[in-house]
mmCIF file with all atom_site columns, C-alpha atoms in Angstrom:
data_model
loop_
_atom_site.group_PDB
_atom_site.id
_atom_site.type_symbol
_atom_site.label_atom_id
_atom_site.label_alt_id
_atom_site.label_comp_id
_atom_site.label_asym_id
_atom_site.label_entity_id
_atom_site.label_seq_id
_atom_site.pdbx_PDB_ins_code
_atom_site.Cartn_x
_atom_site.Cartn_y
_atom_site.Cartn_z
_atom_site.occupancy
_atom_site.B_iso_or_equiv
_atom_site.pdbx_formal_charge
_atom_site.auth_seq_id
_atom_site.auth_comp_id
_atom_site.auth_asym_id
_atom_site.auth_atom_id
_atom_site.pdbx_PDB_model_num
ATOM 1   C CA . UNK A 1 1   ? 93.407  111.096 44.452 1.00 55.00 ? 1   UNK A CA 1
ATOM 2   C CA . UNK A 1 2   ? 90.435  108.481 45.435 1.00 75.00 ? 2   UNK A CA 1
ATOM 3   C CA . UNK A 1 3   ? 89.553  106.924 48.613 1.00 82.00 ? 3   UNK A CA 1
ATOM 4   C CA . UNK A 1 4   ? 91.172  103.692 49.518 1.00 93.00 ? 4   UNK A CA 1
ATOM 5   C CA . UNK A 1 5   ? 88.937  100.902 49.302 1.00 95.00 ? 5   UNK A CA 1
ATOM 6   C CA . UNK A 1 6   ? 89.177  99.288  52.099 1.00 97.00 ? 6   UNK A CA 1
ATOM 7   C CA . UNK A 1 7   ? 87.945  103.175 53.953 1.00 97.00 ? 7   UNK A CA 1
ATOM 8   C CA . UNK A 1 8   ? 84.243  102.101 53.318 1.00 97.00 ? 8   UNK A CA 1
ATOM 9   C CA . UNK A 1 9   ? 85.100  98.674  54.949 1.00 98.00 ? 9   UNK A CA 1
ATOM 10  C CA . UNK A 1 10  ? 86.624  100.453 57.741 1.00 98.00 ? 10  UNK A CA 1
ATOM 11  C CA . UNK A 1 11  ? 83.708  103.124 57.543 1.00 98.00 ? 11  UNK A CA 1
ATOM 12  C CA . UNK A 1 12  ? 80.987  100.285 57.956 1.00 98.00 ? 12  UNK A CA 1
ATOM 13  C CA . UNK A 1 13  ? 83.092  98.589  61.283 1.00 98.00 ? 13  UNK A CA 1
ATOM 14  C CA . UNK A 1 14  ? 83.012  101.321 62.969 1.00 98.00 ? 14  UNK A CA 1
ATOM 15  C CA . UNK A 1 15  ? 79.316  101.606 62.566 1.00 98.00 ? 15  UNK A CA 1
ATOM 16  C CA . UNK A 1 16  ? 78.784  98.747  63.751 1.00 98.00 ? 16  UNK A CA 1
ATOM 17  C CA . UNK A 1 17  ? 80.741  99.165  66.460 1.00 98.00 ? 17  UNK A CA 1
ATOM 18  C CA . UNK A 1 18  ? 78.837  102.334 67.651 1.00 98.00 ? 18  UNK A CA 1
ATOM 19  C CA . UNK A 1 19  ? 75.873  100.545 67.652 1.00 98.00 ? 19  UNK A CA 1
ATOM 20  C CA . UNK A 1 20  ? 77.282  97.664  70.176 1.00 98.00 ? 20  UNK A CA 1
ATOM 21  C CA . UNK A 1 21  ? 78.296  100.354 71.814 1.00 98.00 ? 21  UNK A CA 1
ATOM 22  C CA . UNK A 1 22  ? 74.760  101.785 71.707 1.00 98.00 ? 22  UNK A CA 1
ATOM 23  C CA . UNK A 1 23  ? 73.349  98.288  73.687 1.00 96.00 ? 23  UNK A CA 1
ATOM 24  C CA . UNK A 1 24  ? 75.577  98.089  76.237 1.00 98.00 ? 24  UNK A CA 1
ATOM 25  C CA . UNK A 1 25  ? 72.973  98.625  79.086 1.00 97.00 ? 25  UNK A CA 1
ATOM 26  C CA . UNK A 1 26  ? 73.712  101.357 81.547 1.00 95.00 ? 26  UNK A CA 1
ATOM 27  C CA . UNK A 1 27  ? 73.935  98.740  84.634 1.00 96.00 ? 27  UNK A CA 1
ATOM 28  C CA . UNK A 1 28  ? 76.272  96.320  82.734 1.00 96.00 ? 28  UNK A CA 1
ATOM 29  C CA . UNK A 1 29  ? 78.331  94.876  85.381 1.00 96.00 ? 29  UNK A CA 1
ATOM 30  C CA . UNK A 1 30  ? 82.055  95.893  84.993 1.00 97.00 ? 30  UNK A CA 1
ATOM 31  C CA . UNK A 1 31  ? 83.615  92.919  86.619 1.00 96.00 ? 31  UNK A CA 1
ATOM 32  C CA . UNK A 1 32  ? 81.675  90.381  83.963 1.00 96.00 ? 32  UNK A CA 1
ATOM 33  C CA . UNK A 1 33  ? 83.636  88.230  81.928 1.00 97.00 ? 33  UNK A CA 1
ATOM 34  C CA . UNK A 1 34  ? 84.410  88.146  78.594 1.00 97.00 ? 34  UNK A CA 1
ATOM 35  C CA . UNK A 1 35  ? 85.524  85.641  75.697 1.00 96.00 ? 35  UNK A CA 1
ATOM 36  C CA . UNK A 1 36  ? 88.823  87.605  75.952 1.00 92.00 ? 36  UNK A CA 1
ATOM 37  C CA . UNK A 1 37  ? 89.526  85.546  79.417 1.00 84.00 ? 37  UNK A CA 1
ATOM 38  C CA . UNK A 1 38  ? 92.200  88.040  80.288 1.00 88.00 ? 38  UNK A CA 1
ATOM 39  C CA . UNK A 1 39  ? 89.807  90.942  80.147 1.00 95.00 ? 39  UNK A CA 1
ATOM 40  C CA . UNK A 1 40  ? 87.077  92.042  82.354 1.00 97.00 ? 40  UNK A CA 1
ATOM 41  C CA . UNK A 1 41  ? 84.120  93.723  80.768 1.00 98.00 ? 41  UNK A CA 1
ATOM 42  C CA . UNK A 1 42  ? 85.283  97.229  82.095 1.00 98.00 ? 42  UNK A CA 1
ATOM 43  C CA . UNK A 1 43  ? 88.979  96.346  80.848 1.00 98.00 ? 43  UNK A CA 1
ATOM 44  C CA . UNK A 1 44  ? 87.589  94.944  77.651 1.00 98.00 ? 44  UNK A CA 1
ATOM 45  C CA . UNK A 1 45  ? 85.199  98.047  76.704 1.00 98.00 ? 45  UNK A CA 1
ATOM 46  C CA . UNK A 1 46  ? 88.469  100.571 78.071 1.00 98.00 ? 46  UNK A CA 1
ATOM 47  C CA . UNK A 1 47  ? 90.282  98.447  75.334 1.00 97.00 ? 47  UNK A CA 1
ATOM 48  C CA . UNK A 1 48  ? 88.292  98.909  72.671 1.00 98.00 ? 48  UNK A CA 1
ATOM 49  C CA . UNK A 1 49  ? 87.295  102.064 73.041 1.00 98.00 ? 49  UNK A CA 1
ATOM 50  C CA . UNK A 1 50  ? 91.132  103.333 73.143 1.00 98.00 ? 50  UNK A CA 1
ATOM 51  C CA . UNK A 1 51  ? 92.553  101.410 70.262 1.00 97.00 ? 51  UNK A CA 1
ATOM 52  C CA . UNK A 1 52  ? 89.976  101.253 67.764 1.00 98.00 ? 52  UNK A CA 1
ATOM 53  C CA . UNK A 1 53  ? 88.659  105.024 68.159 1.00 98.00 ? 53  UNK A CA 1
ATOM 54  C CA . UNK A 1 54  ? 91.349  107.354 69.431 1.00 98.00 ? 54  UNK A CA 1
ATOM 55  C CA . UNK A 1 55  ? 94.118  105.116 68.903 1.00 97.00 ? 55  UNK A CA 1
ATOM 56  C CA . UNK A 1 56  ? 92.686  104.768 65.323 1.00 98.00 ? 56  UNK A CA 1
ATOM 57  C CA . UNK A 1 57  ? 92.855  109.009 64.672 1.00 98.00 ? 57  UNK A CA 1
ATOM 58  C CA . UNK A 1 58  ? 96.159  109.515 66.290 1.00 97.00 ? 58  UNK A CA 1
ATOM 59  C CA . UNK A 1 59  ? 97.812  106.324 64.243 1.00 97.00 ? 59  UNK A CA 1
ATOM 60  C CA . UNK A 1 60  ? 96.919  107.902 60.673 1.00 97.00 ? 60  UNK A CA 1
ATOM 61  C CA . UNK A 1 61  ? 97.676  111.232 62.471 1.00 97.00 ? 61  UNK A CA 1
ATOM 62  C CA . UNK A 1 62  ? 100.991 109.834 63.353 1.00 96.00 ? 62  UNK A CA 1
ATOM 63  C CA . UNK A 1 63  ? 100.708 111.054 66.348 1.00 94.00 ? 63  UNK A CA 1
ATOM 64  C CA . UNK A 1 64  ? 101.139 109.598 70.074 1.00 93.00 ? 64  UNK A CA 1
ATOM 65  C CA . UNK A 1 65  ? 98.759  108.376 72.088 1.00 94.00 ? 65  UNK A CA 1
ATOM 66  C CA . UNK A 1 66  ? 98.608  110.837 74.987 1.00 94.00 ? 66  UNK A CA 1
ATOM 67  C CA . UNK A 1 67  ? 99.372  108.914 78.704 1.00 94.00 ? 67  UNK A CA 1
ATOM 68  C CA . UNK A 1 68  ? 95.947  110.663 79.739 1.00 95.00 ? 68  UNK A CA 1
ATOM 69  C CA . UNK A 1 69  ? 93.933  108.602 76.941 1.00 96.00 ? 69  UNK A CA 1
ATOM 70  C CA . UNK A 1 70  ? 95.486  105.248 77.992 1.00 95.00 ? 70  UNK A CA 1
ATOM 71  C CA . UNK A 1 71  ? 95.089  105.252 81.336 1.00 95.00 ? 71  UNK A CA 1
ATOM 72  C CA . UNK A 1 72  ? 91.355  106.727 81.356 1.00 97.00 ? 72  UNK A CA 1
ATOM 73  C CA . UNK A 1 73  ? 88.472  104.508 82.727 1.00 98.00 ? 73  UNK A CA 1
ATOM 74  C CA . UNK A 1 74  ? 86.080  105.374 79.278 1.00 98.00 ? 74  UNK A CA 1
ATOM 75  C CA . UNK A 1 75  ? 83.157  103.714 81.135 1.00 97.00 ? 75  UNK A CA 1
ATOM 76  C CA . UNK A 1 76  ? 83.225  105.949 84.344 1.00 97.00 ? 76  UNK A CA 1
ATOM 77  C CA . UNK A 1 77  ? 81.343  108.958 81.795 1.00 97.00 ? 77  UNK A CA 1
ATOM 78  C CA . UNK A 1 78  ? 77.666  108.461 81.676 1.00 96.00 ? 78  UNK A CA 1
ATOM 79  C CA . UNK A 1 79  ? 78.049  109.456 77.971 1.00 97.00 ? 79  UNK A CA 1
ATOM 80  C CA . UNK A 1 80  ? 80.820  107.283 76.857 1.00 98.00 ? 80  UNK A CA 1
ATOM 81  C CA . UNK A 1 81  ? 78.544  105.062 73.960 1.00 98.00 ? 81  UNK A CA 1
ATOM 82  C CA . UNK A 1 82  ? 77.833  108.677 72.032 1.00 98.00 ? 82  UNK A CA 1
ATOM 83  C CA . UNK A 1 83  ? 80.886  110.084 72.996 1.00 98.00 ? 83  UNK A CA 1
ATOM 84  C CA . UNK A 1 84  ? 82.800  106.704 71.229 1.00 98.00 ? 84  UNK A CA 1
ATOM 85  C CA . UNK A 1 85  ? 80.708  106.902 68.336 1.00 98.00 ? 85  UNK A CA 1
ATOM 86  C CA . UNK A 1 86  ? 81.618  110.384 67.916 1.00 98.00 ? 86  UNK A CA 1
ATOM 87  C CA . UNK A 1 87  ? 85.748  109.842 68.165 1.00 98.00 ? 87  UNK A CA 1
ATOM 88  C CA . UNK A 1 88  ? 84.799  106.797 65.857 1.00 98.00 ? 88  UNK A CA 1
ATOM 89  C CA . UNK A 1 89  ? 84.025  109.222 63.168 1.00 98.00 ? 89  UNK A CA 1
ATOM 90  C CA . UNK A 1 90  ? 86.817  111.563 63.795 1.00 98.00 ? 90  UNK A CA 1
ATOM 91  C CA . UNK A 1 91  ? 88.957  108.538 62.955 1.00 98.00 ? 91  UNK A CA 1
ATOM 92  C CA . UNK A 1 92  ? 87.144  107.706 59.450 1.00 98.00 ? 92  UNK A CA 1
ATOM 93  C CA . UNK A 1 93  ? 87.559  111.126 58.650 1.00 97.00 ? 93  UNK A CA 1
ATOM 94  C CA . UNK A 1 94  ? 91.220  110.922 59.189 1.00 97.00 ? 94  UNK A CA 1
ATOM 95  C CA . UNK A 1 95  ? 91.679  107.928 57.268 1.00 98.00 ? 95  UNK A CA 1
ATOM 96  C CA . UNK A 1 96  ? 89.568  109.719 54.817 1.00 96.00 ? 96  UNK A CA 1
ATOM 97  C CA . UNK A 1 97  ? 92.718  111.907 53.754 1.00 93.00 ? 97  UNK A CA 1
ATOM 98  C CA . UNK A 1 98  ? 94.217  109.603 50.796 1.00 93.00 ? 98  UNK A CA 1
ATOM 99  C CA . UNK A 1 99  ? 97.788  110.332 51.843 1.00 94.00 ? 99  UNK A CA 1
ATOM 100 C CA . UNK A 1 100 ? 97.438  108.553 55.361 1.00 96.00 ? 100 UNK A CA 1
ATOM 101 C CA . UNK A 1 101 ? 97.249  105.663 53.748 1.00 96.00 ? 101 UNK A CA 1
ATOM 102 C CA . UNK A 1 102 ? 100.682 105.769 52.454 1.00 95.00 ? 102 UNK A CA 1
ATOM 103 C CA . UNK A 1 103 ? 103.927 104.485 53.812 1.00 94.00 ? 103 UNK A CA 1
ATOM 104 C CA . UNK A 1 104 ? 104.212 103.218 57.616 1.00 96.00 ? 104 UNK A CA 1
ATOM 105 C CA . UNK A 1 105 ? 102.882 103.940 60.649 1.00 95.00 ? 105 UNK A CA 1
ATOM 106 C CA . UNK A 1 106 ? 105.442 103.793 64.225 1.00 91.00 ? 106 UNK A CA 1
ATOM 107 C CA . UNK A 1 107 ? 103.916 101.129 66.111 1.00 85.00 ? 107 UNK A CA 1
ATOM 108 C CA . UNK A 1 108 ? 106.644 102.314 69.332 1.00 81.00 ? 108 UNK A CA 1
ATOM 109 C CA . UNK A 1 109 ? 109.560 101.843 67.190 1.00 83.00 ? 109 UNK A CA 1
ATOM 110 C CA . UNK A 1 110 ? 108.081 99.213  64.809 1.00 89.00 ? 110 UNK A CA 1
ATOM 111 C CA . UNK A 1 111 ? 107.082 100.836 61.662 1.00 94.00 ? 111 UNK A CA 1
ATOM 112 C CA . UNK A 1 112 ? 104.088 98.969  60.059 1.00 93.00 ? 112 UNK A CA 1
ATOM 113 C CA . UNK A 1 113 ? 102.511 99.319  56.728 1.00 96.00 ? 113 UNK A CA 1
ATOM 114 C CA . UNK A 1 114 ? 99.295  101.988 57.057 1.00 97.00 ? 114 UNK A CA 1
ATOM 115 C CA . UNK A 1 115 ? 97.142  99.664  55.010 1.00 97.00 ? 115 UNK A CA 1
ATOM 116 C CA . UNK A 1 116 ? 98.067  97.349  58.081 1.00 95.00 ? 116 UNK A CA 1
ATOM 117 C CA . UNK A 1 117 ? 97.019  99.317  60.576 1.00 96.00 ? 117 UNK A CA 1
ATOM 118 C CA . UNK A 1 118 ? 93.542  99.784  58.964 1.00 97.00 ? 118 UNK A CA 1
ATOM 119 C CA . UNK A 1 119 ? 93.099  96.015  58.219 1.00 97.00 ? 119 UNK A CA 1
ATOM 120 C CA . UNK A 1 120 ? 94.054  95.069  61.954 1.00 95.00 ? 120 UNK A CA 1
ATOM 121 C CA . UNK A 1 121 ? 91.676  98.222  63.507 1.00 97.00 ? 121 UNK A CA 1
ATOM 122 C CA . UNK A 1 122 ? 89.091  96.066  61.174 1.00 98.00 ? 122 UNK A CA 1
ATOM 123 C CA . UNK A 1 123 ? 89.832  93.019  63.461 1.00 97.00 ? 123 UNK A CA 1
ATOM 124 C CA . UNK A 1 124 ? 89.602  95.040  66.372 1.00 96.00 ? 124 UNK A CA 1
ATOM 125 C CA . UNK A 1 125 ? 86.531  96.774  65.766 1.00 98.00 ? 125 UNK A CA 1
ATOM 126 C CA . UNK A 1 126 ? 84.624  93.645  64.931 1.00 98.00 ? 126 UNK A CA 1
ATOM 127 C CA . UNK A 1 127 ? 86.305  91.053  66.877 1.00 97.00 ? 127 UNK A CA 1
ATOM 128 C CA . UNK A 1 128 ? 86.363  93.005  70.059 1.00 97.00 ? 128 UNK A CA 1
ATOM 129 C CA . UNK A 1 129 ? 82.745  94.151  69.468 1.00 98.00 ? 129 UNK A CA 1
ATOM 130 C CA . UNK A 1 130 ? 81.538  90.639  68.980 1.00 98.00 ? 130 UNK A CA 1
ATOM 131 C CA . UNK A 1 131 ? 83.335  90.175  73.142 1.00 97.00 ? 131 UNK A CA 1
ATOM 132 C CA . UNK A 1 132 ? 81.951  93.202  73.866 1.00 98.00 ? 132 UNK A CA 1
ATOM 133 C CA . UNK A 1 133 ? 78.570  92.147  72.672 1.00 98.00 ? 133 UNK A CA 1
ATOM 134 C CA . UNK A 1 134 ? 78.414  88.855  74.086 1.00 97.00 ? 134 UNK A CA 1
ATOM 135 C CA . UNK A 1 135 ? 79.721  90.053  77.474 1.00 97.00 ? 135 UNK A CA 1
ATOM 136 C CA . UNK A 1 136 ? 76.554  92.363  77.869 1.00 97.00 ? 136 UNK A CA 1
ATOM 137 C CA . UNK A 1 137 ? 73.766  89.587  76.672 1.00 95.00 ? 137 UNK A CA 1
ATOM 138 C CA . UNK A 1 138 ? 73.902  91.336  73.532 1.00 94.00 ? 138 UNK A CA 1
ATOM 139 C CA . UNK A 1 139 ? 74.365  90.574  69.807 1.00 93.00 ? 139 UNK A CA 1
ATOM 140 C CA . UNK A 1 140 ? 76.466  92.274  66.703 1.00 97.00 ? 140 UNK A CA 1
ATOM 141 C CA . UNK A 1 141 ? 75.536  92.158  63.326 1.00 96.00 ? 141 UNK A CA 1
ATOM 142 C CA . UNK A 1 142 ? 78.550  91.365  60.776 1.00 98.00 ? 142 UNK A CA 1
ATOM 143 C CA . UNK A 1 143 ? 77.418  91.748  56.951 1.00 97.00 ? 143 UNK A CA 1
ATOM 144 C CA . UNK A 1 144 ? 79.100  88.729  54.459 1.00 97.00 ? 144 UNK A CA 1
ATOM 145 C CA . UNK A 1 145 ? 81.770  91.224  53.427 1.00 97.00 ? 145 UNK A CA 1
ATOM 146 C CA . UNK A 1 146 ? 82.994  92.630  56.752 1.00 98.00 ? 146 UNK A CA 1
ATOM 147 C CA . UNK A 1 147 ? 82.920  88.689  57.722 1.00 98.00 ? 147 UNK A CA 1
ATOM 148 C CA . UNK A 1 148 ? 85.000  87.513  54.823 1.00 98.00 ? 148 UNK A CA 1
ATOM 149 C CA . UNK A 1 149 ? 87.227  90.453  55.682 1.00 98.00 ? 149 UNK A CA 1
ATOM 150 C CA . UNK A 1 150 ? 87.571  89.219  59.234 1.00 98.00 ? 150 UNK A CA 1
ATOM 151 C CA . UNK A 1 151 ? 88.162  85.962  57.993 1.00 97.00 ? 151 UNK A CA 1
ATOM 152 C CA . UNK A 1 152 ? 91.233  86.482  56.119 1.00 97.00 ? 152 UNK A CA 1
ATOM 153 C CA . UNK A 1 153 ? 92.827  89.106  58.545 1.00 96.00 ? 153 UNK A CA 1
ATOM 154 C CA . UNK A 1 154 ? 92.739  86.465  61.094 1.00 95.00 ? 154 UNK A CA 1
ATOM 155 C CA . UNK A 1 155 ? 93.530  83.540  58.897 1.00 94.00 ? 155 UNK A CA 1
ATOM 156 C CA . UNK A 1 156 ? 96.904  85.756  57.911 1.00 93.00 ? 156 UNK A CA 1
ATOM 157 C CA . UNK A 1 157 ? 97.839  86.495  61.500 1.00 90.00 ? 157 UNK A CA 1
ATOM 158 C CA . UNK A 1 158 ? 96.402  84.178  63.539 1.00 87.00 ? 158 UNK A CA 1
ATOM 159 C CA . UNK A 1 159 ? 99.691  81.970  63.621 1.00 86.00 ? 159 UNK A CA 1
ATOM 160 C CA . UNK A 1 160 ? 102.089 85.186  65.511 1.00 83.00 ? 160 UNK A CA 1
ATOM 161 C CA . UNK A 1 161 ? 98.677  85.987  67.705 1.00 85.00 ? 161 UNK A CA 1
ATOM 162 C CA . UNK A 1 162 ? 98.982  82.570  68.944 1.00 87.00 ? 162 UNK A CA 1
ATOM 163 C CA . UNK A 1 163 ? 102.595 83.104  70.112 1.00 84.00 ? 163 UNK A CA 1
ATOM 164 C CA . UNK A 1 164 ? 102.094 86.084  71.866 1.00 82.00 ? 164 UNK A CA 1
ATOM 165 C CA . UNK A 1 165 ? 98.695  85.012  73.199 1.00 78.00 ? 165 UNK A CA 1
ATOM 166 C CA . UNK A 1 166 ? 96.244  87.661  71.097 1.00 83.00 ? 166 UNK A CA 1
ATOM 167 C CA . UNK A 1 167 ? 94.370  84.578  69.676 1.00 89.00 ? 167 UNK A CA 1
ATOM 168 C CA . UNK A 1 168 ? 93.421  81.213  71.246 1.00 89.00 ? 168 UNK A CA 1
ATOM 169 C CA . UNK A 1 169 ? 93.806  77.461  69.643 1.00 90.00 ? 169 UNK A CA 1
ATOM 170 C CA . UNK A 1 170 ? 90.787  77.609  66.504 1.00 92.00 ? 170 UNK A CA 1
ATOM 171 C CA . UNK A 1 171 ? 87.555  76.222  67.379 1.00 94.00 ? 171 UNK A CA 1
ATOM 172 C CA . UNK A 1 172 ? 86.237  73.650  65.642 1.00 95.00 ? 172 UNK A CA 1
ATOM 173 C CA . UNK A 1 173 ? 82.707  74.693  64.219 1.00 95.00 ? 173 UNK A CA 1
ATOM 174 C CA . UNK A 1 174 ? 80.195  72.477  61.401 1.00 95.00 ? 174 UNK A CA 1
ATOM 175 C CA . UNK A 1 175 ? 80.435  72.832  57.748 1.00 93.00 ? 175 UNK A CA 1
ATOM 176 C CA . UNK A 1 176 ? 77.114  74.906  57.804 1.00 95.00 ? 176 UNK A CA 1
ATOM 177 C CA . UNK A 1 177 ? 78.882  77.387  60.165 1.00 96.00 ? 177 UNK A CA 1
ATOM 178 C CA . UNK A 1 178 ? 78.573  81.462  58.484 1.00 97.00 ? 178 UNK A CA 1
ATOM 179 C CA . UNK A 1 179 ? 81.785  83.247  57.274 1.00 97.00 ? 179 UNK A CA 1
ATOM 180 C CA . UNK A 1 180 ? 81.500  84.925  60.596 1.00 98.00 ? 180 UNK A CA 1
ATOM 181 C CA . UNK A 1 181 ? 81.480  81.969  62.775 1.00 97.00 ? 181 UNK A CA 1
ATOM 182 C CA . UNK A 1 182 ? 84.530  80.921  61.203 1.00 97.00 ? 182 UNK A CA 1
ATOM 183 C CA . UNK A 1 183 ? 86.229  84.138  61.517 1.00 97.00 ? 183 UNK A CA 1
ATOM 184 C CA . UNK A 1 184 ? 85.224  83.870  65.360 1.00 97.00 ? 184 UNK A CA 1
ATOM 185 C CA . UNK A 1 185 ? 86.262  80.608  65.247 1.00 96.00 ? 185 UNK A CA 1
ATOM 186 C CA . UNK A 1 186 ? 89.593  80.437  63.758 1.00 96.00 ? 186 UNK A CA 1
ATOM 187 C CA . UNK A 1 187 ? 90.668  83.848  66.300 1.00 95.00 ? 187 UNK A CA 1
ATOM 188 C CA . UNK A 1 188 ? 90.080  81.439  69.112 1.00 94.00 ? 188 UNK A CA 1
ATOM 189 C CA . UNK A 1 189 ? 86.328  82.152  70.072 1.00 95.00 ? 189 UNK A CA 1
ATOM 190 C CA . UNK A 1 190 ? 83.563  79.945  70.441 1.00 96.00 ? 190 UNK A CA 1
ATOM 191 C CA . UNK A 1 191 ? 80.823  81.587  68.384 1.00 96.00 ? 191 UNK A CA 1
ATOM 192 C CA . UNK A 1 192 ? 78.247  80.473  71.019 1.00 93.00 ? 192 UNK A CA 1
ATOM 193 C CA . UNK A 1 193 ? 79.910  81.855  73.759 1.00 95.00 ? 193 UNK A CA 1
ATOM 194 C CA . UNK A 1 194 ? 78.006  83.328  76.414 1.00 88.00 ? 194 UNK A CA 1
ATOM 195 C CA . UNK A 1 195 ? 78.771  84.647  79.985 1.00 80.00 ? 195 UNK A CA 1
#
């Protein structure tokens, strides 16, 4: 049985994830904000780290999240950026195994398609390393596929993440804004955001 296709789309965010990771300078100040208002950059980079690495394996695992992995400060370890890019590829190697990809995953109680799951760690990889990014001085770089990607993940959900509060009222950009701007954009976040 073959790879599913969207594992090298999934294969490439978490690459460039790592290497946000990667420029997060070693005296980035913890308490700094964020275009996620309700996250700090500590809280933000705990967040990310969790869901879209470990919480990545364990989901096509179908397995738990353990209680000592959620409540872990990721940034307190000196080696956190290698040690992330390292759990990143643990998860793309478990997604890698074609038969994770089929049926549902138990979101705590909720079951959810695994195709789902993949699509939305997408969002969270890129979307979250774009805050991430911008909350150190930083920048990502999002290729026109990954961006398109984005685009339509959030154009799909973006409705329900307004309800619950995941995604902010659109920002209007111009015409001559980038797929990725308008991703950014229509999640809630001003593309020229800085802190």
């Amino acid at each position: 049985m073959n790879a599913h296709p969207l594992l090298p789309l999934l294969a490439r965010a978490t690459a460039v994830a790592a290497e946000v990771a990667a420029t997060v300078p070693a005296d980035f100040r913890p308490d700094a904000p964020t275009p996620c208002g309700e996250f700090d950059t500590r809280t933000l980079i705990n967040h990310w780290v969790l869901y879209t690495s470990h919480g990545s394996e364990h989901r096509a695992r179908r397995v738990e999240l353990p209680a000592a992995l959620v409540d872990r400060d990721f940034t307190a370890d000196a080696d956190w950026r290698a040690a992330y890019a390292a759990q990143l590829e643990r998860a793309v190697a478990a997604w890698g195994e074609p038969a994770v990809w089929e049926g549902d995953v138990d979101l705590g109680g909720s079951p959810y398609p695994a195709v789902g799951i993949v699509r939305m760690l997408v969002l969270e990889l890129l979307l979250h390393g774009w805050d991430v990014a911008r909350a150190v001085g930083g920048e990502i770089t999002v290729d026109g596929e990954l961006a398109v990607l984005v685009g339509e993940i959030v154009a799909e959900n973006a409705e329900l993440f307004r309800q619950y509060g995941g995604f902010a009222e659109q920002v209007a950009v111009p015409e001559s804004a980038s797929p990725w701007e308008r991703a950014l954009a229509a999640s809630g976040r001003d593309p020229h955001w800085k802190g």
